[in-house]
Coordinates of C-alpha atoms (C1' of nucleotides) in Angstrom, one line a residue:
Chain A
M157 CA 0.0 0.0 0.0
A158 CA 1.1 3.5 -0.7
Q159 CA 2.2 5.1 2.5
K160 CA 2.8 8.8 2.9
P161 CA 6.5 9.3 2.9
S162 CA 8.1 11.5 5.5
I163 CA 11.5 12.5 6.8
P164 CA 12.8 12.2 10.4
K165 CA 12.1 15.1 12.6
G166 CA 14.6 17.9 12.6
T167 CA 15.8 17.0 9.0
R168 CA 15.0 18.9 5.8
D169 CA 14.9 18.5 2.1
F170 CA 16.6 21.2 0.1
N171 CA 15.0 22.3 -3.2
P172 CA 17.2 23.5 -6.1
E173 CA 16.7 27.2 -5.2
E174 CA 17.8 26.5 -1.6
V175 CA 20.8 24.5 -2.6
V176 CA 21.9 27.3 -4.9
K177 CA 21.6 29.8 -2.1
R178 CA 23.4 27.6 0.3
D179 CA 26.2 27.0 -2.1
Y180 CA 26.5 30.7 -2.5
I181 CA 27.1 31.0 1.2
F182 CA 29.6 28.1 1.2
N183 CA 31.5 29.5 -1.7
T184 CA 31.7 32.9 -0.2
I185 CA 33.0 31.5 3.0
K186 CA 35.4 29.1 1.4
S187 CA 37.0 31.8 -0.7
Q188 CA 37.6 34.0 2.3
F189 CA 39.0 30.9 4.2
E190 CA 41.4 30.3 1.4
I191 CA 42.4 34.0 1.1
F192 CA 43.4 33.7 4.8
G193 CA 45.5 30.6 4.1
F194 CA 43.2 27.8 5.3
Q195 CA 43.1 24.4 3.6
P196 CA 40.1 22.1 3.4
I197 CA 39.9 18.7 5.0
E198 CA 37.0 16.2 5.4
T199 CA 36.4 13.6 8.0
P200 CA 33.9 10.6 8.1
S201 CA 30.3 11.2 9.0
F202 CA 30.7 8.8 11.8
E203 CA 33.5 8.1 14.2
N204 CA 34.3 5.5 16.8
S205 CA 32.1 6.3 19.8
S206 CA 35.1 6.4 22.0
T207 CA 36.4 9.4 20.0
L208 CA 33.2 11.4 20.7
M209 CA 31.9 10.3 24.0
G210 CA 32.8 12.3 27.0
K211 CA 34.1 15.3 25.0
Y212 CA 30.9 17.4 25.2
G213 CA 29.9 16.8 28.8
E214 CA 27.0 14.7 30.0
E215 CA 24.4 16.7 28.1
G216 CA 26.5 16.4 24.9
D217 CA 26.7 12.6 25.3
R218 CA 23.0 12.4 25.4
L219 CA 22.7 14.3 22.2
I220 CA 25.1 12.1 20.2
F221 CA 23.4 9.9 17.7
K222 CA 24.7 6.3 18.3
I223 CA 24.8 3.8 15.5
L224 CA 23.7 0.3 16.4
N225 CA 26.3 -2.4 15.8
S226 CA 25.7 -4.7 12.8
G227 CA 24.6 -8.3 13.1
D228 CA 23.2 -10.0 16.2
Y229 CA 24.4 -7.3 18.6
L230 CA 22.2 -8.3 21.5
S231 CA 23.6 -11.9 21.7
K232 CA 27.0 -10.5 22.6
V233 CA 25.6 -8.5 25.6
N234 CA 26.5 -9.9 29.0
N235 CA 23.4 -11.3 30.6
D236 CA 23.7 -9.5 33.9
L237 CA 24.1 -6.2 32.1
Y238 CA 21.1 -7.0 30.0
Q239 CA 19.0 -7.6 33.1
T240 CA 19.9 -4.2 34.6
K241 CA 18.1 -2.5 31.7
D242 CA 20.6 0.4 32.1
S243 CA 20.6 2.0 28.7
N244 CA 23.6 4.1 29.4
K245 CA 25.8 1.2 30.3
M246 CA 24.5 -1.0 27.5
T247 CA 25.0 1.6 24.8
S248 CA 28.7 1.0 24.8
E249 CA 28.1 -2.8 24.3
I250 CA 25.7 -2.5 21.4
S251 CA 27.0 0.7 19.7
E252 CA 30.6 1.3 18.9
K253 CA 30.1 4.1 16.3
A254 CA 28.4 7.4 16.4
L255 CA 27.5 10.3 14.0
R256 CA 29.8 13.2 14.4
Y257 CA 28.5 15.9 16.8
D258 CA 30.7 18.7 15.7
L259 CA 33.8 19.2 13.5
T260 CA 36.2 20.2 16.3
V261 CA 36.6 16.9 18.0
P262 CA 37.0 15.0 14.7
F263 CA 39.6 17.6 13.7
A264 CA 41.5 17.1 17.0
R265 CA 41.5 13.3 16.2
Y266 CA 42.7 14.1 12.7
V267 CA 45.6 16.2 13.9
V268 CA 46.7 13.6 16.4
Q269 CA 46.4 10.8 13.9
H270 CA 48.3 12.6 11.1
Q271 CA 50.7 14.6 13.3
N272 CA 53.7 13.3 11.5
D273 CA 52.5 14.5 8.1
I274 CA 51.3 17.9 9.2
S275 CA 53.4 21.1 9.2
F276 CA 52.5 23.1 12.2
P277 CA 50.9 25.6 12.6
F278 CA 48.1 23.8 10.7
K279 CA 45.3 25.9 9.3
R280 CA 42.4 23.9 8.1
Y281 CA 38.7 24.5 7.3
Q282 CA 35.9 22.0 7.1
I283 CA 32.3 22.3 5.9
Q284 CA 30.3 19.2 6.6
P285 CA 27.0 18.2 8.2
V286 CA 26.8 17.2 11.9
W287 CA 24.1 15.5 13.8
R288 CA 22.5 16.1 17.2
A289 CA 19.7 14.2 18.8
D290 CA 18.2 17.5 20.0
R291 CA 14.6 18.7 20.1
P292 CA 14.2 20.9 17.0
Q293 CA 13.3 24.5 17.3
K294 CA 13.5 27.6 15.1
G295 CA 17.0 27.6 13.4
R296 CA 17.8 24.3 15.3
F297 CA 17.9 21.0 13.5
R298 CA 19.0 17.5 14.1
E299 CA 21.1 17.6 10.9
F300 CA 22.9 20.8 10.0
Y301 CA 26.0 22.0 8.4
Q302 CA 28.9 23.3 10.3
C303 CA 31.6 25.4 8.9
D304 CA 34.8 25.7 10.9
A305 CA 38.2 27.2 10.5
D306 CA 40.9 26.3 13.0
V307 CA 44.6 26.8 13.6
V308 CA 46.5 24.3 15.8
G309 CA 50.1 24.5 16.9
S310 CA 50.5 28.1 17.7
N311 CA 50.0 30.1 20.9
S312 CA 50.3 33.4 19.2
L313 CA 47.5 35.9 19.8
W314 CA 47.9 37.0 16.3
Q315 CA 45.7 34.1 15.4
E316 CA 42.9 35.5 17.4
I317 CA 43.3 38.8 15.6
E318 CA 43.2 37.0 12.3
F319 CA 40.0 35.2 13.2
V320 CA 38.3 38.5 14.1
Q321 CA 39.4 39.8 10.7
L322 CA 38.2 36.6 9.1
Y323 CA 34.7 37.0 10.6
D324 CA 34.7 40.5 9.4
A325 CA 35.8 39.5 5.9
V326 CA 33.2 36.8 5.5
F327 CA 30.2 38.7 6.7
T328 CA 31.3 41.7 4.7
A329 CA 31.6 39.5 1.6
L330 CA 28.1 38.2 2.3
G331 CA 26.7 41.7 2.4
L332 CA 25.8 41.2 6.1
N333 CA 27.0 44.4 7.5
G334 CA 27.0 45.5 11.1
V335 CA 27.5 42.2 12.9
T336 CA 28.9 42.3 16.4
I337 CA 31.8 40.1 17.2
K338 CA 31.7 39.5 20.9
I339 CA 34.8 38.5 22.7
N340 CA 35.6 37.2 26.1
N341 CA 38.3 35.2 27.8
R342 CA 38.0 32.0 29.8
K343 CA 40.8 33.2 32.0
I344 CA 38.7 36.2 33.0
L345 CA 35.8 34.0 33.9
S346 CA 38.0 31.7 36.0
G347 CA 39.6 34.8 37.6
I348 CA 36.2 36.1 38.6
A349 CA 35.2 32.7 39.9
E350 CA 38.4 32.6 41.9
V351 CA 37.8 36.1 43.3
I352 CA 34.3 35.3 44.5
G353 CA 35.3 32.0 46.0
A354 CA 33.6 29.8 43.5
K355 CA 36.6 28.4 41.7
D356 CA 35.2 24.9 41.8
K357 CA 31.8 26.1 40.5
L358 CA 33.2 27.8 37.4
I359 CA 30.7 26.1 35.0
D360 CA 27.7 26.9 37.2
F361 CA 28.9 30.4 37.5
T362 CA 29.3 31.0 33.8
V363 CA 26.1 29.2 32.8
A364 CA 24.2 31.6 35.0
L365 CA 26.2 34.6 33.9
D366 CA 25.7 33.8 30.3
K367 CA 21.9 34.4 30.7
L368 CA 22.3 38.0 31.8
D369 CA 21.0 39.7 28.7
K370 CA 18.2 37.2 28.5
I371 CA 16.8 36.9 32.0
G372 CA 18.2 40.0 33.7
E373 CA 20.4 40.7 36.7
E374 CA 18.1 39.6 39.5
K375 CA 17.3 36.2 37.9
V376 CA 21.0 35.6 37.3
K377 CA 21.7 36.2 40.9
E378 CA 18.9 33.9 42.0
E379 CA 20.3 31.2 39.7
M380 CA 23.8 31.7 41.1
V381 CA 22.4 31.2 44.6
E382 CA 20.5 28.1 43.5
R383 CA 23.7 26.7 42.0
G384 CA 25.5 27.1 45.3
I385 CA 27.6 30.2 44.8
P386 CA 28.2 32.1 48.1
Q387 CA 26.2 35.2 48.6
S388 CA 29.3 37.2 49.6
G389 CA 30.8 36.3 46.3
I390 CA 27.7 37.4 44.4
D391 CA 27.9 40.8 46.2
T392 CA 31.5 41.4 45.1
L393 CA 30.2 40.8 41.5
Q394 CA 28.2 43.9 41.6
P395 CA 30.5 46.0 39.4
L396 CA 30.4 43.3 36.8
F397 CA 26.7 43.8 36.1
R398 CA 27.4 47.5 35.7
L399 CA 30.1 47.1 33.0
K400 CA 29.5 49.7 30.4
G401 CA 31.3 51.8 27.9
D402 CA 34.0 51.0 25.4
F403 CA 36.6 48.3 25.5
G404 CA 39.1 50.4 27.5
A405 CA 36.6 51.5 30.1
Q406 CA 35.3 47.9 30.6
V407 CA 38.9 46.6 30.9
A408 CA 39.7 49.2 33.5
E409 CA 36.7 48.2 35.5
L410 CA 37.5 44.5 35.2
M411 CA 41.0 45.3 36.4
T412 CA 39.6 46.5 39.8
I413 CA 37.7 43.2 40.3
L414 CA 40.5 41.0 39.2
N415 CA 43.6 42.6 40.7
T416 CA 44.1 39.7 43.1
S417 CA 43.8 37.0 40.4
E418 CA 46.9 36.2 38.3
E419 CA 44.8 34.2 35.8
G420 CA 42.3 37.0 35.5
K421 CA 45.0 39.6 34.8
K422 CA 46.4 37.3 32.1
G423 CA 43.0 37.2 30.5
I424 CA 42.7 40.9 30.5
E425 CA 46.2 41.2 29.0
E426 CA 45.2 38.9 26.2
L427 CA 42.0 40.8 25.5
E428 CA 43.9 44.0 25.3
F429 CA 46.4 42.7 22.9
I430 CA 43.7 41.5 20.6
N431 CA 41.7 44.7 20.9
K432 CA 44.8 46.9 20.2
G433 CA 45.6 44.9 17.2
I434 CA 42.1 45.2 15.8
E435 CA 42.0 48.9 16.5
A436 CA 45.2 49.5 14.7
L437 CA 44.3 47.3 11.7
G438 CA 40.6 48.2 11.5
L439 CA 37.5 46.2 10.5
K440 CA 35.4 46.6 7.4
T441 CA 31.9 46.4 8.6
A442 CA 31.9 44.4 11.9
T443 CA 32.3 45.7 15.5
L444 CA 34.4 44.0 18.1
Q445 CA 32.8 44.2 21.5
L446 CA 33.9 42.9 24.9
D447 CA 31.2 40.8 26.6
V448 CA 32.2 39.3 29.9
T449 CA 28.9 37.4 30.1
L450 CA 29.9 35.3 27.0
A451 CA 30.5 31.8 28.2
R452 CA 29.9 29.3 25.4
G453 CA 31.3 25.8 25.0
L454 CA 33.3 26.0 28.1
N455 CA 34.1 22.3 27.9
Y456 CA 37.3 23.0 25.9
Y457 CA 37.8 26.7 25.6
T458 CA 40.7 28.0 27.6
G459 CA 41.5 31.5 26.3
A460 CA 39.6 33.7 24.0
I461 CA 35.9 33.1 23.4
F462 CA 34.0 34.5 20.4
E463 CA 30.5 34.8 19.4
V464 CA 28.9 36.7 16.5
A465 CA 25.5 38.4 16.8
A466 CA 23.5 39.3 13.8
P467 CA 23.1 43.0 13.0
E468 CA 20.7 44.9 15.3
G469 CA 17.0 44.3 14.5
V470 CA 17.5 40.8 13.3
K471 CA 15.9 38.3 15.6
M472 CA 18.3 35.4 15.6
G473 CA 20.7 33.8 18.1
S474 CA 24.4 33.7 17.5
I475 CA 25.5 33.1 13.9
G476 CA 29.0 32.1 14.8
G477 CA 31.2 31.2 17.7
G478 CA 34.6 29.9 18.6
G479 CA 37.6 30.3 20.8
R480 CA 40.9 29.0 21.9
Y481 CA 41.4 25.6 23.4
D482 CA 44.9 24.9 24.7
D483 CA 44.6 21.2 25.2
L484 CA 42.1 19.8 22.7
T485 CA 44.4 17.1 21.4
G486 CA 45.5 16.2 24.9
V487 CA 42.7 13.6 25.3
F488 CA 44.1 11.9 22.3
G489 CA 47.6 11.8 23.6
L490 CA 49.2 14.9 21.9
K491 CA 50.2 17.4 24.5
D492 CA 50.9 21.1 24.2
M493 CA 49.0 21.6 21.0
S494 CA 47.2 24.9 21.3
G495 CA 44.4 25.7 18.9
V496 CA 42.0 28.5 18.0
G497 CA 39.0 28.1 15.9
I498 CA 35.8 29.7 14.8
S499 CA 32.6 28.3 13.4
F500 CA 29.8 29.8 11.2
G501 CA 26.2 28.9 11.8
L502 CA 25.2 28.2 8.2
D503 CA 21.5 27.7 8.6
R504 CA 21.1 30.8 10.7
I505 CA 23.1 32.8 8.3
Y506 CA 20.8 31.5 5.5
L507 CA 17.8 32.6 7.4
V508 CA 19.2 36.1 8.1
L509 CA 20.3 36.7 4.5
E510 CA 16.8 35.6 3.4
D511 CA 15.2 37.9 6.0
L512 CA 17.2 40.8 4.8
G513 CA 16.9 40.0 1.1
L514 CA 20.7 39.8 0.8
F515 CA 21.0 37.0 -1.7
P516 CA 22.2 38.3 -5.0
K517 CA 19.7 38.0 -7.8
T518 CA 22.4 36.7 -10.1
I519 CA 23.0 33.4 -8.3
S520 CA 20.0 31.7 -10.0
N521 CA 21.2 28.8 -12.1
T522 CA 18.2 28.3 -14.3
V523 CA 18.6 27.4 -17.9
K524 CA 18.7 30.5 -20.2
V525 CA 16.8 29.2 -23.1
L526 CA 14.3 26.4 -23.9
F527 CA 13.9 25.0 -27.4
I528 CA 10.3 24.2 -28.2
N529 CA 9.8 20.7 -29.6
F530 CA 7.8 20.6 -32.8
G531 CA 8.5 17.0 -33.7
A532 CA 11.3 14.5 -34.6
D533 CA 12.9 16.4 -37.5
E534 CA 12.7 19.8 -35.8
A535 CA 14.0 18.2 -32.6
M536 CA 17.1 17.1 -34.4
A537 CA 17.7 20.6 -35.7
C538 CA 17.2 21.9 -32.2
M539 CA 19.7 19.6 -30.7
K540 CA 22.3 20.7 -33.2
A541 CA 21.6 24.4 -32.3
I542 CA 21.7 23.5 -28.6
M543 CA 25.1 21.9 -29.0
R544 CA 26.4 25.1 -30.5
L545 CA 24.9 27.2 -27.7
R546 CA 26.3 24.9 -25.0
S547 CA 29.7 25.0 -26.4
N548 CA 29.5 28.7 -26.1
G549 CA 28.7 28.3 -22.4
I550 CA 25.0 29.1 -22.8
K551 CA 22.7 27.0 -20.6
A552 CA 20.2 25.5 -23.1
E553 CA 17.8 22.6 -23.3
L554 CA 15.2 21.0 -25.5
Y555 CA 11.7 20.3 -24.3
P556 CA 11.9 16.5 -24.6
D557 CA 8.4 15.8 -25.9
S558 CA 6.6 17.4 -28.8
A559 CA 3.8 18.4 -26.5
K560 CA 1.3 21.1 -27.1
M561 CA 3.0 24.5 -27.3
K562 CA 0.9 25.8 -24.5
K563 CA 2.3 23.1 -22.3
Q564 CA 5.9 23.8 -23.4
M565 CA 5.5 27.5 -22.9
S566 CA 4.0 27.1 -19.4
Y567 CA 6.9 24.9 -18.5
A568 CA 9.4 27.7 -19.5
N569 CA 7.3 30.1 -17.5
N570 CA 7.2 28.0 -14.4
R571 CA 10.9 27.3 -14.4
D572 CA 11.6 31.0 -14.9
I573 CA 13.4 30.3 -18.1
P574 CA 13.9 33.8 -19.7
Y575 CA 14.1 32.8 -23.4
V576 CA 12.4 30.3 -25.7
V577 CA 13.5 29.4 -29.2
L578 CA 11.0 28.3 -31.8
L579 CA 12.6 26.3 -34.5
G580 CA 9.9 24.9 -36.8
A581 CA 9.7 24.0 -40.5
S582 CA 9.7 27.6 -41.7
E583 CA 12.8 28.6 -39.6
I584 CA 14.7 25.5 -40.7
E585 CA 14.0 26.4 -44.3
S586 CA 15.3 29.9 -43.8
N587 CA 18.1 28.7 -41.5
S588 CA 17.0 31.1 -38.8
Y589 CA 15.8 30.9 -35.2
T590 CA 12.9 32.7 -33.6
L591 CA 13.9 33.9 -30.2
K592 CA 11.2 34.9 -27.8
H593 CA 11.8 36.8 -24.6
M594 CA 9.3 35.4 -22.1
R595 CA 8.8 38.5 -20.0
T596 CA 8.2 41.1 -22.7
G597 CA 6.7 38.7 -25.2
E598 CA 9.0 40.2 -27.9
Q599 CA 10.2 37.9 -30.6
K600 CA 12.8 38.2 -33.3
E601 CA 14.1 36.0 -36.1
L602 CA 17.9 35.6 -35.8
S603 CA 20.8 33.8 -37.4
M604 CA 22.9 31.4 -35.2
E605 CA 25.6 34.1 -34.7
Q606 CA 23.0 36.6 -33.6
L607 CA 21.3 34.0 -31.3
I608 CA 24.6 33.3 -29.6
S609 CA 25.4 37.0 -29.0
A610 CA 21.8 37.6 -27.8
L611 CA 22.1 34.9 -25.2
S612 CA 25.6 35.4 -24.1
Chain B
rG551 C1' 15.1 15.1 29.0
rU552 C1' 10.5 18.7 31.0
rG553 C1' 6.0 21.7 29.8
rG554 C1' 2.8 23.4 26.1
rU555 C1' 1.1 23.5 20.8
rU556 C1' -0.1 21.7 15.8
rG557 C1' -1.9 18.0 12.0
rU558 C1' -8.3 18.4 7.0
rA559 C1' -6.9 18.2 -1.3
rG560 C1' -0.1 19.2 -4.2
rC561 C1' 0.1 24.3 -1.1
rU562 C1' -2.4 27.9 2.5
rC563 C1' -6.5 27.2 5.4
rA564 C1' -12.4 27.0 6.6
rG565 C1' -15.5 23.2 8.8
rU566 C1' -21.2 25.7 14.3
rU567 C1' -23.6 22.0 20.4
rG568 C1' -21.2 15.1 17.4
rG569 C1' -25.9 14.3 12.3
rU570 C1' -26.9 12.7 5.3
rU571 C1' -22.6 13.1 -0.1
rA572 C1' -16.2 17.3 4.0
rG573 C1' -15.5 23.0 1.5
rA574 C1' -12.7 27.7 -0.4
rG575 C1' -8.5 30.1 -2.6
rC576 C1' -4.2 29.0 -5.2
rG577 C1' -1.9 25.1 -8.1
rC578 C1' -2.9 20.9 -11.5
rC579 C1' -5.6 18.7 -16.0
rU580 C1' -9.0 19.6 -20.4
rG581 C1' -11.3 23.0 -23.7
rA582 C1' -12.4 28.2 -25.8
rU583 C1' -7.0 29.0 -28.8
rU584 C1' -3.7 22.3 -33.7
rG585 C1' 2.9 28.0 -34.1
rU586 C1' 2.7 31.3 -28.7
rG587 C1' 3.0 31.2 -22.1
rG588 C1' 2.1 34.7 -18.1
rU589 C1' -4.6 37.7 -18.4
rU590 C1' -9.9 35.9 -19.0
rC591 C1' -14.0 32.3 -19.4
rA592 C1' -16.1 27.2 -19.1
rG593 C1' -15.5 22.3 -17.3
rG594 C1' -12.7 18.4 -14.6
rA595 C1' -9.5 15.4 -11.5
rG596 C1' -7.7 15.2 -6.6
rG597 C1' -9.2 13.7 0.6
rU598 C1' -9.0 6.0 4.6
rC599 C1' -9.7 14.4 7.9
rG600 C1' -1.5 12.2 10.7
rU601 C1' -1.8 6.9 12.5
rC602 C1' -3.8 3.1 15.8
rG603 C1' -7.5 2.1 19.4
rG604 C1' -11.9 3.6 22.3
rU605 C1' -16.9 6.2 23.4
rU606 C1' -21.6 6.6 20.4
rC607 C1' -27.3 4.6 16.6
rG608 C1' -23.7 8.1 14.3
rA609 C1' -16.9 10.9 15.0
rG610 C1' -13.1 15.5 10.9
rA611 C1' -15.1 17.1 15.8
rC612 C1' -15.2 13.7 22.1
rC613 C1' -11.4 10.3 25.0
rG614 C1' -6.5 7.5 25.1
rA615 C1' -1.9 6.2 22.8
rU616 C1' 1.7 7.2 19.2
rC617 C1' 4.1 10.0 15.3
rU618 C1' 4.7 15.0 13.4
rU619 C1' 5.0 20.7 13.6
rC620 C1' 6.0 24.9 16.2
rC621 C1' 7.2 27.3 21.0
rA622 C1' 9.3 27.8 26.0
rC623 C1' 12.9 25.4 29.3
rC624 C1' 17.6 22.4 29.4
rC625 C1' 21.4 22.9 26.2
rC626 C1' 23.3 24.9 21.8
rA627 C1' 24.8 26.4 16.0

RNA sequence: GUGGUUGUAGCUCAGUUGGUUAGAGCGCCUGAUUGUGGUUCAGGAGGUCGUCGGUUCGAGACCGAUCUUCCACCCCA
């Protein structure tokens, strides 16, 4: 019986128009990546579970799609374990592969595995889909593209500066002007946690702080209390909620909070270096902004943290993020390999460009001219003409059946094909081509040379 | 993972307190018009009302389960 087909939740089909638009974004980003000296790599869609598990925290592990082993996987499970019905413990017995959850961890694996072939610092970019067993929401899917650029093997803060410039270059090239690149530093966050006596609660502290612009100061404080941060510490935080003004003013304010924390002071120093660099070099259309509440992906970031916000007035979460991770490859046995990287949120960028009407009109890839099919003899003549046009780089095609003209014309209309050529008995006899412009309805009888130049 | 929300024609949606044969607009097909589309007019096709089960003389409507959509949490791109 015919059943209604469907796709799994959180996945999407892309129609030709959407793929063309997405490719436009990919290509724009790629060309900037390459201008900045990054090289492409690709890694498999799925990895060994042991590569992925435990790298994203408990929450992350839950969101990893696990792949069932092949064959009679249950027969190999230890009976006692089976009786416990403990899904978490059994997962490792029946699933040894998992879909990749992001591109950063596979990249770390790649670096470790190919360390002898790589010249460091290694600058790579990667644009591939990733999968998360999340509940879908607006701009959040279970399968989506990630687009990362990373450098490993250099501690230099010039890398951070370059990434800020890269963000600026990409969004400028996409015509998305006025994005805000927010920057923070993990060392500052740990410094603050240290100062308020919550060093062991760094993650609780930052998760709460991250919500400041969303739920407000009071709610953040409430949450900090709930998460077990001492009230006295929260009180010393007071100046933090009042941070205002330009980069320099905020840094000065931070300095007063952090003057007892070596780590915090180091973080400020790093921020200042990056900011001074960017100030001296300038940005095209983006703005760099210090945001101490920024606390994403804390699981592996150790230095700078980036996040990009869409231009003001656009309702959309972050459209990019990244940061420095000093020890990403450590878990795979390669020590002292510092890396920095940034990521672009493709799907969200797509939605923002669509919203603002920023896709260029010229990216359409439709065929330029359709030849009307009048029958077998005429079709042969059409194919000869089409070969000429194609070898001149003109996208041309023949309507495959000698259907009613009305039908062929509507087809051209529906596909937005701008021109139609009528090549019937009378044209063949006079060795000419009737070219009709679909929008104006205007038509002319032309020679092959005239046809080529009209369509070029 | 928690709480809510949605599902009726290819698409966007009506459908009254449960009552005969479930509607509209757009799209599609045919014709007016056998070498001229996008306009107009006339006609036509297309639905196991998400799925399974229950209540009822009777269910698109009520109840349960399940899937799906969207939203808020959690988390995150």
